[in-house]
PDB file of N, CA and C in Angstrom:
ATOM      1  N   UNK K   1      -5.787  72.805  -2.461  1.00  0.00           N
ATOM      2  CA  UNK K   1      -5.315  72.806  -3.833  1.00  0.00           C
ATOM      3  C   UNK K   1      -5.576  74.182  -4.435  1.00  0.00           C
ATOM      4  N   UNK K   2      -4.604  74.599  -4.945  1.00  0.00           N
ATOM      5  CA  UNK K   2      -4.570  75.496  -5.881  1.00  0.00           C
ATOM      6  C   UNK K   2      -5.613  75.867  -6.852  1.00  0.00           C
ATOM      7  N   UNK K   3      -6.313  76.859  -7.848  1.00  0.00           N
ATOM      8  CA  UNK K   3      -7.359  76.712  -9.108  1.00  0.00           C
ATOM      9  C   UNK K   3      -6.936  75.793  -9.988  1.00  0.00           C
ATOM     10  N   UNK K   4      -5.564  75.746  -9.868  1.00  0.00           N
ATOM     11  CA  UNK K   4      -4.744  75.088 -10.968  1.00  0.00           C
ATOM     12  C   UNK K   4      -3.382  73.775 -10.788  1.00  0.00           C
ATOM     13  N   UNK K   5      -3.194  73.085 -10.902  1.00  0.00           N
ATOM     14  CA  UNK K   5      -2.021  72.685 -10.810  1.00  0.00           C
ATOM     15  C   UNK K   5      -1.021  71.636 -12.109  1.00  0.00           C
ATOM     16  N   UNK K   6      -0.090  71.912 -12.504  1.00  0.00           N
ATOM     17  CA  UNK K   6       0.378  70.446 -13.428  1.00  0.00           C
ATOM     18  C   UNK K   6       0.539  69.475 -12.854  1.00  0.00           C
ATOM     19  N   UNK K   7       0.222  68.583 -13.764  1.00  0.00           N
ATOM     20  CA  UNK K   7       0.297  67.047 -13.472  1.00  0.00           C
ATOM     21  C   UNK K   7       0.611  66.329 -14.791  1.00  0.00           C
ATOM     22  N   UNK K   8       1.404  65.427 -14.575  1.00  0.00           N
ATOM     23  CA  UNK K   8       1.481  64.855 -16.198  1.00  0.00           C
ATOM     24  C   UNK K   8       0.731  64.495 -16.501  1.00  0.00           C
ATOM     25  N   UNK K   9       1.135  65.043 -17.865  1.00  0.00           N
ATOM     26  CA  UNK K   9       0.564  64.708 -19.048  1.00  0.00           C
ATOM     27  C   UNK K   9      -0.798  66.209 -19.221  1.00  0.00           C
ATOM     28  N   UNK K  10      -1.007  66.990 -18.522  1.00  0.00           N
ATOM     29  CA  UNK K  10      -2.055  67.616 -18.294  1.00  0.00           C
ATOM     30  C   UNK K  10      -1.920  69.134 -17.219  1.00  0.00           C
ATOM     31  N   UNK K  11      -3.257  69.363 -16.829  1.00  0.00           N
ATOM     32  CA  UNK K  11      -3.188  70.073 -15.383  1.00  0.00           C
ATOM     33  C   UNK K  11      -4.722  69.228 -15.015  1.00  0.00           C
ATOM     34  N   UNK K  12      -4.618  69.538 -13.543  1.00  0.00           N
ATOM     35  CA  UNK K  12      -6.078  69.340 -12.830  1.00  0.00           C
ATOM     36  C   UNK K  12      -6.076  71.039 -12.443  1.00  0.00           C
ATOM     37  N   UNK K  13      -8.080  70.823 -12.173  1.00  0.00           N
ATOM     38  CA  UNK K  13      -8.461  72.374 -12.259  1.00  0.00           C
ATOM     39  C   UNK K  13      -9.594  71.952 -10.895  1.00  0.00           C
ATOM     40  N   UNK K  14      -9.826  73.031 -10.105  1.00  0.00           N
ATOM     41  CA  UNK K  14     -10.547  72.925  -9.205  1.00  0.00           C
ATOM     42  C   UNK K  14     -11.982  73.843  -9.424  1.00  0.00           C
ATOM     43  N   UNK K  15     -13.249  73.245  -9.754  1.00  0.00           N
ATOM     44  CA  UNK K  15     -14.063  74.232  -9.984  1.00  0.00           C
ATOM     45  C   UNK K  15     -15.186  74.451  -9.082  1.00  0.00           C
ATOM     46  N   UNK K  16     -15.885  75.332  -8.657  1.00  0.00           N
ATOM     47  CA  UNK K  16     -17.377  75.647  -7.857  1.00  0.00           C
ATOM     48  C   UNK K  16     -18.055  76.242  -8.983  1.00  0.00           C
ATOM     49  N   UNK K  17     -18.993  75.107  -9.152  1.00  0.00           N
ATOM     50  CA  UNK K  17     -20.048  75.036  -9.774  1.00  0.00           C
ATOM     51  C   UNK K  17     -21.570  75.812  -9.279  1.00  0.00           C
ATOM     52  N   UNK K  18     -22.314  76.498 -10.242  1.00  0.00           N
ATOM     53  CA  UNK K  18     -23.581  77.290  -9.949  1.00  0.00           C
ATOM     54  C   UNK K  18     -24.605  76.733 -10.965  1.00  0.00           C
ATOM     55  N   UNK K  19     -25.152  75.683 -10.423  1.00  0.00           N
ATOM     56  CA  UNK K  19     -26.223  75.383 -11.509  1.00  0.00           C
ATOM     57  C   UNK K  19     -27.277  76.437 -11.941  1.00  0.00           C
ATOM     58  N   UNK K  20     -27.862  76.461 -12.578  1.00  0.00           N
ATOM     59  CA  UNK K  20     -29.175  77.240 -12.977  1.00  0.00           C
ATOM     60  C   UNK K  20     -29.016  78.682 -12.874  1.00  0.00           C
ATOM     61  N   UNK K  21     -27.739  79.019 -13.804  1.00  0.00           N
ATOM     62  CA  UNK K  21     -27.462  79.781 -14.287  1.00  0.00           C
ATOM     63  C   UNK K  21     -28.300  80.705 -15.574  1.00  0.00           C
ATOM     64  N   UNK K  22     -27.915  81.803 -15.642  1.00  0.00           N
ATOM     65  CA  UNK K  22     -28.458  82.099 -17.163  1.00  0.00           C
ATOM     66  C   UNK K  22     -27.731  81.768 -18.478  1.00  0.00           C
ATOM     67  N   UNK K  23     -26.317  81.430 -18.119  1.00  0.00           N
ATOM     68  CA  UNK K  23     -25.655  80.990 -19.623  1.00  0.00           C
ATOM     69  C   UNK K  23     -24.579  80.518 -18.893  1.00  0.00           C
ATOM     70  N   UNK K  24     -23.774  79.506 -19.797  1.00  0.00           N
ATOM     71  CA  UNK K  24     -22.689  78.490 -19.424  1.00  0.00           C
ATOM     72  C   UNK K  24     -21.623  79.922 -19.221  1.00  0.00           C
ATOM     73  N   UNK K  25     -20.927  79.754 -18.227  1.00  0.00           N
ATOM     74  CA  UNK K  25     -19.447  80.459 -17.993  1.00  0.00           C
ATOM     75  C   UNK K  25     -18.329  79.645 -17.126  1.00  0.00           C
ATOM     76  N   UNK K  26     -16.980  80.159 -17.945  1.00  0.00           N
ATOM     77  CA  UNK K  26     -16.253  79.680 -16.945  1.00  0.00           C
ATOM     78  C   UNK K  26     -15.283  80.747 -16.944  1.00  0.00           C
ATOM     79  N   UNK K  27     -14.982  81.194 -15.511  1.00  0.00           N
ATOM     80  CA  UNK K  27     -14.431  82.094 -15.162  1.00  0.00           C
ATOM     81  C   UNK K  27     -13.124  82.176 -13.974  1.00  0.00           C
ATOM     82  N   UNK K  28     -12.562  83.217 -13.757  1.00  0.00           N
ATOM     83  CA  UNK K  28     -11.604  83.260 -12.381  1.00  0.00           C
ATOM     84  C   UNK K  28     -12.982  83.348 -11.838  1.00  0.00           C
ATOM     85  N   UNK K  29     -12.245  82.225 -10.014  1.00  0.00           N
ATOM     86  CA  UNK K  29     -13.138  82.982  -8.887  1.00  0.00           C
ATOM     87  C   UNK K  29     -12.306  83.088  -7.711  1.00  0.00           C
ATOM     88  N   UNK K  30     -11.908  82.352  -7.001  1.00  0.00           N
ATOM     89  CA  UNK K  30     -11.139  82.720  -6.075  1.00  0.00           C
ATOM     90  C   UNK K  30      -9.772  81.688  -6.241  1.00  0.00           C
ATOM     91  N   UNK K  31      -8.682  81.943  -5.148  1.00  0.00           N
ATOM     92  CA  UNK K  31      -7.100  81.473  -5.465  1.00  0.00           C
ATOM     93  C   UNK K  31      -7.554  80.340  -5.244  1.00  0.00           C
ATOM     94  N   UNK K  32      -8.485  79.207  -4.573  1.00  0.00           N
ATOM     95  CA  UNK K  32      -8.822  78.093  -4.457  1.00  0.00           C
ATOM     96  C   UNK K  32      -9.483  77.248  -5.732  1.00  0.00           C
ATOM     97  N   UNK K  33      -9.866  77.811  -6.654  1.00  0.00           N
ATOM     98  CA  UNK K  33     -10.837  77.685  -7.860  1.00  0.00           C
ATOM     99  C   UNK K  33     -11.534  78.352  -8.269  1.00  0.00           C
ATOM    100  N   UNK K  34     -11.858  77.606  -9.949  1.00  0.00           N
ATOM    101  CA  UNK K  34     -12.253  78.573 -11.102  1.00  0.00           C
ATOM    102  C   UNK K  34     -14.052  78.767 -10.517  1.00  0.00           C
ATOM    103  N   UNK K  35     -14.796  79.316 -10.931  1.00  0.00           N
ATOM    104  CA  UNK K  35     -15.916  79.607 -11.159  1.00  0.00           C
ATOM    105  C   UNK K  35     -16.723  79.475 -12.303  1.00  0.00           C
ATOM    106  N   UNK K  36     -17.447  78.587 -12.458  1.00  0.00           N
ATOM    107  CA  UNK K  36     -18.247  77.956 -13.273  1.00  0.00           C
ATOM    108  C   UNK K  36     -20.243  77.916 -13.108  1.00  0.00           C
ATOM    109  N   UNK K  37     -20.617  78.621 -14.078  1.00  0.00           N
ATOM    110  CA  UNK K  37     -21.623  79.328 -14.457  1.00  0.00           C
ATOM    111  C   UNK K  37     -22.604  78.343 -14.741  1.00  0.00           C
ATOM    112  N   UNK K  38     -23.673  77.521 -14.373  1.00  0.00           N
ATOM    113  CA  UNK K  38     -24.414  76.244 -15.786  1.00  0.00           C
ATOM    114  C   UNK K  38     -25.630  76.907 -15.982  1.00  0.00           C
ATOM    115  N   UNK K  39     -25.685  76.878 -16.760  1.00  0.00           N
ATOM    116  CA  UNK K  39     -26.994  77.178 -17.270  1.00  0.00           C
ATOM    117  C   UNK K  39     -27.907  75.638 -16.435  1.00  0.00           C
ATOM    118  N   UNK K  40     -27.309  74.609 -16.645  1.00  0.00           N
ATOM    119  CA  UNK K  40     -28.172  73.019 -16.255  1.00  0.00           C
ATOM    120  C   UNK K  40     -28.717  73.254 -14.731  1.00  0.00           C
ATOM    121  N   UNK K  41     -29.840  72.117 -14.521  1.00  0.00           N
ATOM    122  CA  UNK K  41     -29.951  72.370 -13.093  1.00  0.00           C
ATOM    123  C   UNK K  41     -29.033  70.893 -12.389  1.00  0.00           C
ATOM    124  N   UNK K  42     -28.998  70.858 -11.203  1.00  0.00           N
ATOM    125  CA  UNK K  42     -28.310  69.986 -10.443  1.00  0.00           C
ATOM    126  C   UNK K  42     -28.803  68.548 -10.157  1.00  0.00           C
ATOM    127  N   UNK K  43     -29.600  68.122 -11.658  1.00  0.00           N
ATOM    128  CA  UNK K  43     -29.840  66.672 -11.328  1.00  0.00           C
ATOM    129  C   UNK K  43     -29.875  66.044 -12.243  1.00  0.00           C
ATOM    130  N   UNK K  44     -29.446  64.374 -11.810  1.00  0.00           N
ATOM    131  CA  UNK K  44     -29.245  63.277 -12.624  1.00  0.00           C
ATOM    132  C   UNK K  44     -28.093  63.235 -13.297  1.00  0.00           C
ATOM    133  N   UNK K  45     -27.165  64.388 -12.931  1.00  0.00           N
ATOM    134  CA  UNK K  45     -25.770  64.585 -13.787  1.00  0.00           C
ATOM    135  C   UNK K  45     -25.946  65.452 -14.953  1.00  0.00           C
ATOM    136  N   UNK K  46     -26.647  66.339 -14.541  1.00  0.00           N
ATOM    137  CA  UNK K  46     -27.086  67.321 -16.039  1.00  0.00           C
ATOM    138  C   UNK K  46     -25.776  68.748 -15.758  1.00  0.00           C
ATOM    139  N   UNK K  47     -25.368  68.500 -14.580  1.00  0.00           N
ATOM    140  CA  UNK K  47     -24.260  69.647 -14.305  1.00  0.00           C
ATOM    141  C   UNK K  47     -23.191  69.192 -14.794  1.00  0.00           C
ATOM    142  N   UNK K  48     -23.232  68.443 -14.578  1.00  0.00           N
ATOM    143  CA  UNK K  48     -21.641  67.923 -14.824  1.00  0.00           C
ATOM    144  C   UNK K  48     -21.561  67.810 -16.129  1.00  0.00           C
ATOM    145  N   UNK K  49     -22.673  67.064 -16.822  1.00  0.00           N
ATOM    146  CA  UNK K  49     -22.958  66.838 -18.224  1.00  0.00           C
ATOM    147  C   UNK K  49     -22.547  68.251 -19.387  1.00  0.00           C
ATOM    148  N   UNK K  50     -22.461  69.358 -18.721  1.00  0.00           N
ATOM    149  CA  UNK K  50     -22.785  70.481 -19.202  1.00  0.00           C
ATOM    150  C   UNK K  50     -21.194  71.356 -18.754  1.00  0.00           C
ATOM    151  N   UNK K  51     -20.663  70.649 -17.716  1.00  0.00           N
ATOM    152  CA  UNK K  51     -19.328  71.615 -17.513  1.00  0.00           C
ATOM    153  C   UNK K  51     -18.218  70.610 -17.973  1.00  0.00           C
ATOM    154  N   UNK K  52     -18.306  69.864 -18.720  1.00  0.00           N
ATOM    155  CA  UNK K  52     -17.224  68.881 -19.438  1.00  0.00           C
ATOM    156  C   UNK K  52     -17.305  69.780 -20.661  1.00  0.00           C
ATOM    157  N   UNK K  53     -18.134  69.701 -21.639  1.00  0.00           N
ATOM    158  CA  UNK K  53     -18.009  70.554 -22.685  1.00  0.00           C
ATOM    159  C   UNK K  53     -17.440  72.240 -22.367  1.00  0.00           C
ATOM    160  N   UNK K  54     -17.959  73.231 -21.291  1.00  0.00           N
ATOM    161  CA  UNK K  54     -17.315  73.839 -21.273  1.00  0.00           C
ATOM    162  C   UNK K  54     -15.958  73.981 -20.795  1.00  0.00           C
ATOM    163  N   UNK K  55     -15.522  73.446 -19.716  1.00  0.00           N
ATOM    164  CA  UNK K  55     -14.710  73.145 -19.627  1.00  0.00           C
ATOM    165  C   UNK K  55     -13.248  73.359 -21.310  1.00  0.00           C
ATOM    166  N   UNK K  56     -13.218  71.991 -21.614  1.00  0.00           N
ATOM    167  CA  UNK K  56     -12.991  71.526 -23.196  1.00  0.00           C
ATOM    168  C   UNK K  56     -12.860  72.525 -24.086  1.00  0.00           C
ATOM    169  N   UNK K  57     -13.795  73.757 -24.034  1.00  0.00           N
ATOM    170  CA  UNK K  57     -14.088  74.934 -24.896  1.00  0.00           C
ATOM    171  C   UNK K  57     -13.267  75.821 -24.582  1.00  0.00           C
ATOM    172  N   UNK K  58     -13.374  75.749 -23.386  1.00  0.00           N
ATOM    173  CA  UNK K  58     -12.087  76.740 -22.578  1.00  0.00           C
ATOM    174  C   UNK K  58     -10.832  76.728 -22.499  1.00  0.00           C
ATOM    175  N   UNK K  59     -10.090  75.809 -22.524  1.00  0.00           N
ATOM    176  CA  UNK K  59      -8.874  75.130 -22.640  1.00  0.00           C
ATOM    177  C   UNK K  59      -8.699  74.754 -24.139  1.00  0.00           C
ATOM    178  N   UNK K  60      -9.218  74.167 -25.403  1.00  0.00           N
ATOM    179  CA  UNK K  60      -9.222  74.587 -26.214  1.00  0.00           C
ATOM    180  C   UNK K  60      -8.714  72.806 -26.303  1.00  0.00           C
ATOM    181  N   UNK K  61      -9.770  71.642 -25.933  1.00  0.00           N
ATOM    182  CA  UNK K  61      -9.004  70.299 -26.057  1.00  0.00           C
ATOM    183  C   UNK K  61     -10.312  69.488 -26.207  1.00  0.00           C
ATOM    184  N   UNK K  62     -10.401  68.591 -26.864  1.00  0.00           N
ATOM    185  CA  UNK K  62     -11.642  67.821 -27.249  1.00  0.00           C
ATOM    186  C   UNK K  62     -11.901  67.318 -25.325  1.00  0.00           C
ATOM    187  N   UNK K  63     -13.581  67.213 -25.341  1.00  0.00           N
ATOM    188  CA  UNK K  63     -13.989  66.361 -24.409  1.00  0.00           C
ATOM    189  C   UNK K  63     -13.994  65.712 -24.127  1.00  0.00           C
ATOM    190  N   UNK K  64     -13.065  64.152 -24.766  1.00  0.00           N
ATOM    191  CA  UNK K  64     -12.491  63.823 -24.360  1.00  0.00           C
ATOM    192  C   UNK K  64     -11.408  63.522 -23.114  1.00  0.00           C
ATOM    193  N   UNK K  65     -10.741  64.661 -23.409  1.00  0.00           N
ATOM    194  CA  UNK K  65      -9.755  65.077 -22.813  1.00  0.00           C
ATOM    195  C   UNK K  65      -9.804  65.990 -20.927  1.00  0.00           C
ATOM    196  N   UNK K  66     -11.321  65.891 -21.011  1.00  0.00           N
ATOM    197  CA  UNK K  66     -11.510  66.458 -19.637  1.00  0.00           C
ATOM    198  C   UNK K  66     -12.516  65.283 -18.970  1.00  0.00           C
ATOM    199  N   UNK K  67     -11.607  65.030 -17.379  1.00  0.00           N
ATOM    200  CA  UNK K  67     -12.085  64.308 -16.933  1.00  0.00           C
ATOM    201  C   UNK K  67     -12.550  64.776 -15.276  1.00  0.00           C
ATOM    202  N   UNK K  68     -13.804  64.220 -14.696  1.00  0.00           N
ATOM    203  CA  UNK K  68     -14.251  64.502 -13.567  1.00  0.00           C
ATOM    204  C   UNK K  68     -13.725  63.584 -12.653  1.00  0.00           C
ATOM    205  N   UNK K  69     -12.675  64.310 -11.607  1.00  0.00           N
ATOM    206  CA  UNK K  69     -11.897  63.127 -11.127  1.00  0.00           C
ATOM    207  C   UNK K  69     -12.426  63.054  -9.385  1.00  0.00           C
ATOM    208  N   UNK K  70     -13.289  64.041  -9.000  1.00  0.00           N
ATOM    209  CA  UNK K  70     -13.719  64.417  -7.652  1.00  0.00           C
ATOM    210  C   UNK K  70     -15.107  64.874  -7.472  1.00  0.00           C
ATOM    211  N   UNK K  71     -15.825  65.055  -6.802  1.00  0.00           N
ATOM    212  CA  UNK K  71     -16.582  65.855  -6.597  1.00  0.00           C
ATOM    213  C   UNK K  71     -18.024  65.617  -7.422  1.00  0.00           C
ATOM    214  N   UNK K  72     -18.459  64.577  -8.103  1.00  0.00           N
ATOM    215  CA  UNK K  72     -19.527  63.778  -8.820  1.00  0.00           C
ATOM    216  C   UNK K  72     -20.764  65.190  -8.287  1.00  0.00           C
ATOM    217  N   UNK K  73     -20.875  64.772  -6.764  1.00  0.00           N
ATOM    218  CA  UNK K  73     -22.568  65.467  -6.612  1.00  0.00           C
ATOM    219  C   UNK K  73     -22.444  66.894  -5.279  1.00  0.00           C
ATOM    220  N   UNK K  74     -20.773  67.000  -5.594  1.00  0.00           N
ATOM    221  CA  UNK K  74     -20.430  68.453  -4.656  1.00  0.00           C
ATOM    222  C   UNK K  74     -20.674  69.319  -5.896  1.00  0.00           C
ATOM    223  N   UNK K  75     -20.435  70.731  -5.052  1.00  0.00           N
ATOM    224  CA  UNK K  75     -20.381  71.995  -6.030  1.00  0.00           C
ATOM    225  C   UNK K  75     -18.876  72.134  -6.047  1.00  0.00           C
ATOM    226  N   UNK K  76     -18.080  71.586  -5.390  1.00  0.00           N
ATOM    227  CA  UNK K  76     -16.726  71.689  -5.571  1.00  0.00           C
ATOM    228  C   UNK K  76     -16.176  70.648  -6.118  1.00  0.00           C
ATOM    229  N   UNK K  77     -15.800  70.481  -7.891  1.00  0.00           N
ATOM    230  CA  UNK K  77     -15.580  69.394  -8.422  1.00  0.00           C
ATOM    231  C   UNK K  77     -13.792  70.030  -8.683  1.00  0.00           C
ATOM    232  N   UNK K  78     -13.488  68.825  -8.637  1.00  0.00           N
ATOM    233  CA  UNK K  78     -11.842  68.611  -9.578  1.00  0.00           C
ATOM    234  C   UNK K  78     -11.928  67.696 -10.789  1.00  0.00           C
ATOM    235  N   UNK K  79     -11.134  68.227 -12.139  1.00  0.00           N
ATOM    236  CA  UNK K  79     -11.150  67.948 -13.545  1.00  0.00           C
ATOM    237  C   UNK K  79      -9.355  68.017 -13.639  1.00  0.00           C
ATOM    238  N   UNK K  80      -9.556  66.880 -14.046  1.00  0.00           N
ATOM    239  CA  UNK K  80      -8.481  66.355 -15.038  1.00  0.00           C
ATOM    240  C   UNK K  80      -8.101  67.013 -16.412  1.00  0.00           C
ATOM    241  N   UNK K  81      -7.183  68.063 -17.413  1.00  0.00           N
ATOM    242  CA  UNK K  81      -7.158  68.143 -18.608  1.00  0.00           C
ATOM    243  C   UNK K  81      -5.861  67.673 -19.492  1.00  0.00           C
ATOM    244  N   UNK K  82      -6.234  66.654 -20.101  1.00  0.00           N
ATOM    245  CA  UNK K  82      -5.213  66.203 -21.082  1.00  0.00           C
ATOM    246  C   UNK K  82      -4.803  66.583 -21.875  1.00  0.00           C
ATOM    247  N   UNK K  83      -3.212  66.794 -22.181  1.00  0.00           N
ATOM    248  CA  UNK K  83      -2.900  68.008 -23.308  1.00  0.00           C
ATOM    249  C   UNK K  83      -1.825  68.599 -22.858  1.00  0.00           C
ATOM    250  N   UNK K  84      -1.144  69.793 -23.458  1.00  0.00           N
ATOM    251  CA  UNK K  84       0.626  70.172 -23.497  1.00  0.00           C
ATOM    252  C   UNK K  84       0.052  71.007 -21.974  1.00  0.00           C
ATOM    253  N   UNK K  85       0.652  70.620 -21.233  1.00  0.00           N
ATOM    254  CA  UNK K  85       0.757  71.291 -19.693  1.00  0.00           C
ATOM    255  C   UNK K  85       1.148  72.814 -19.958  1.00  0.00           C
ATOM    256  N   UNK K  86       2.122  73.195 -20.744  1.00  0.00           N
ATOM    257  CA  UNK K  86       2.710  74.994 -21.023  1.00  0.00           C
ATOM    258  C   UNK K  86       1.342  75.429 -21.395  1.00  0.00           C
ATOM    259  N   UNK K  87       0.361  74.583 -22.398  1.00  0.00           N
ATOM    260  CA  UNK K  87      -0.457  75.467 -22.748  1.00  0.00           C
ATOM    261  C   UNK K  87      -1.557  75.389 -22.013  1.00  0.00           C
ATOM    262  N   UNK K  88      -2.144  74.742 -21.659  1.00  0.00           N
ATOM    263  CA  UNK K  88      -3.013  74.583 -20.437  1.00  0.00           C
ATOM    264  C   UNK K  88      -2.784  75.283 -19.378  1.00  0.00           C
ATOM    265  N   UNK K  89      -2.042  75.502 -18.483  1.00  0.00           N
ATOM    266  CA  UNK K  89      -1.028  76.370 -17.548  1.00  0.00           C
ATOM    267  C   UNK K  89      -1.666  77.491 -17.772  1.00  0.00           C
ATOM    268  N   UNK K  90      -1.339  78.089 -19.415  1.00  0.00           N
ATOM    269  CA  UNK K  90      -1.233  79.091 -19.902  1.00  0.00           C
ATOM    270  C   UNK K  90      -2.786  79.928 -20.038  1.00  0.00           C
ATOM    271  N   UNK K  91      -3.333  79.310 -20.234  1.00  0.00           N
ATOM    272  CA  UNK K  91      -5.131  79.341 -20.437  1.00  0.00           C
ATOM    273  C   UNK K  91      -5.599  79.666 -19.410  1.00  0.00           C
ATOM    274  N   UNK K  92      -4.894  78.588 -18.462  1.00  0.00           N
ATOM    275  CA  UNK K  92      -5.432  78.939 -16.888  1.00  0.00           C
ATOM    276  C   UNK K  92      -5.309  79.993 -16.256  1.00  0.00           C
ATOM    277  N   UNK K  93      -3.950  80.535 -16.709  1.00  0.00           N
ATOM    278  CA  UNK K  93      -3.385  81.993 -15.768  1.00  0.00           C
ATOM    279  C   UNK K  93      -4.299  82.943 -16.513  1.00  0.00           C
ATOM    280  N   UNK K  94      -4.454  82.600 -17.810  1.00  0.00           N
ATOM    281  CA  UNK K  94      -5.107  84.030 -18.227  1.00  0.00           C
ATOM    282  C   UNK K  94      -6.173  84.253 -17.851  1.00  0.00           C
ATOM    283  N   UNK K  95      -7.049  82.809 -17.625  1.00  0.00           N
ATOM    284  CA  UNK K  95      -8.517  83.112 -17.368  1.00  0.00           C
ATOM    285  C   UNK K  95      -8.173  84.566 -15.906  1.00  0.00           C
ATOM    286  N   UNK K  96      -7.342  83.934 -15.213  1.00  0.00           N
ATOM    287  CA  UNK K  96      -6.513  84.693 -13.663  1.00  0.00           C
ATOM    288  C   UNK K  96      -5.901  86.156 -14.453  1.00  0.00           C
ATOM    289  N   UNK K  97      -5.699  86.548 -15.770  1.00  0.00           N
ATOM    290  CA  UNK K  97      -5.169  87.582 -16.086  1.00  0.00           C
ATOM    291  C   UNK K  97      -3.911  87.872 -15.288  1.00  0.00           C
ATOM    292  N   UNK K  98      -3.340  86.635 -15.190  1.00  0.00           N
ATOM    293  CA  UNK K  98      -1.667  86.747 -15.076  1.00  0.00           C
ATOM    294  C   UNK K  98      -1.120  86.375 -16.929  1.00  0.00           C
ATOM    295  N   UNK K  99       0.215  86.614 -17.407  1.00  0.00           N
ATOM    296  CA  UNK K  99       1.159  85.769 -17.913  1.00  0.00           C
ATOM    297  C   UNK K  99       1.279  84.511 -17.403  1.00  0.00           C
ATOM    298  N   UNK K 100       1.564  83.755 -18.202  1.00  0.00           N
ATOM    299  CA  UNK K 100       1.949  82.572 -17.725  1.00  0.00           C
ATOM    300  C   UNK K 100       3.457  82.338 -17.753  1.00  0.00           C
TER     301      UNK K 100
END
């Protein structure tokens, strides 16, 4: 899978996660997926707990709207984001510093 792909109603996003970070980031990392920064460490769901909100922040869509659809206790999770696909798309490429 792609970093990115549409899907209705949304896109799914492919991320590798780095717990115990110095500050939350979410970033390009490679053509396979985004790169994601936690400040959290990797237990009891405190990672995940912590890359839904950023996530959400990033894309610019209540938390709601982002869902963990893979990857619970991998470092390679897939997320669900609900919301206008052009603009989501659009967020995504830039994080990639393409146009969308």
């Amino acid at each position: 899978m792609p970093a990115w792909r549409e899907a209705a109603g949304g896109i799914e996003i492919a991320v590798r996660v780095t717990p115990r970070a110095s500050k939350d980031v979410l970033a390009a990392g490679t053509a396979d997926h985004f790169a994601a920064r936690l400040a959290a460490p990797p237990v009891e769901g405190a990672a995940n707990a912590a890359l839904v909100p950023l996530v959400a922040k990033t894309f610019r869509v209540a938390k709601r709207d982002v869902t963990l659809i893979a990857g619970e206790t991998a470092r390679l999770k897939r997320l669900r984001i609900a919301g206008d696909t052009a603009m989501l798309a659009g967020i995504a490429a830039s994080l990639y510093g393409a146009t969308p």
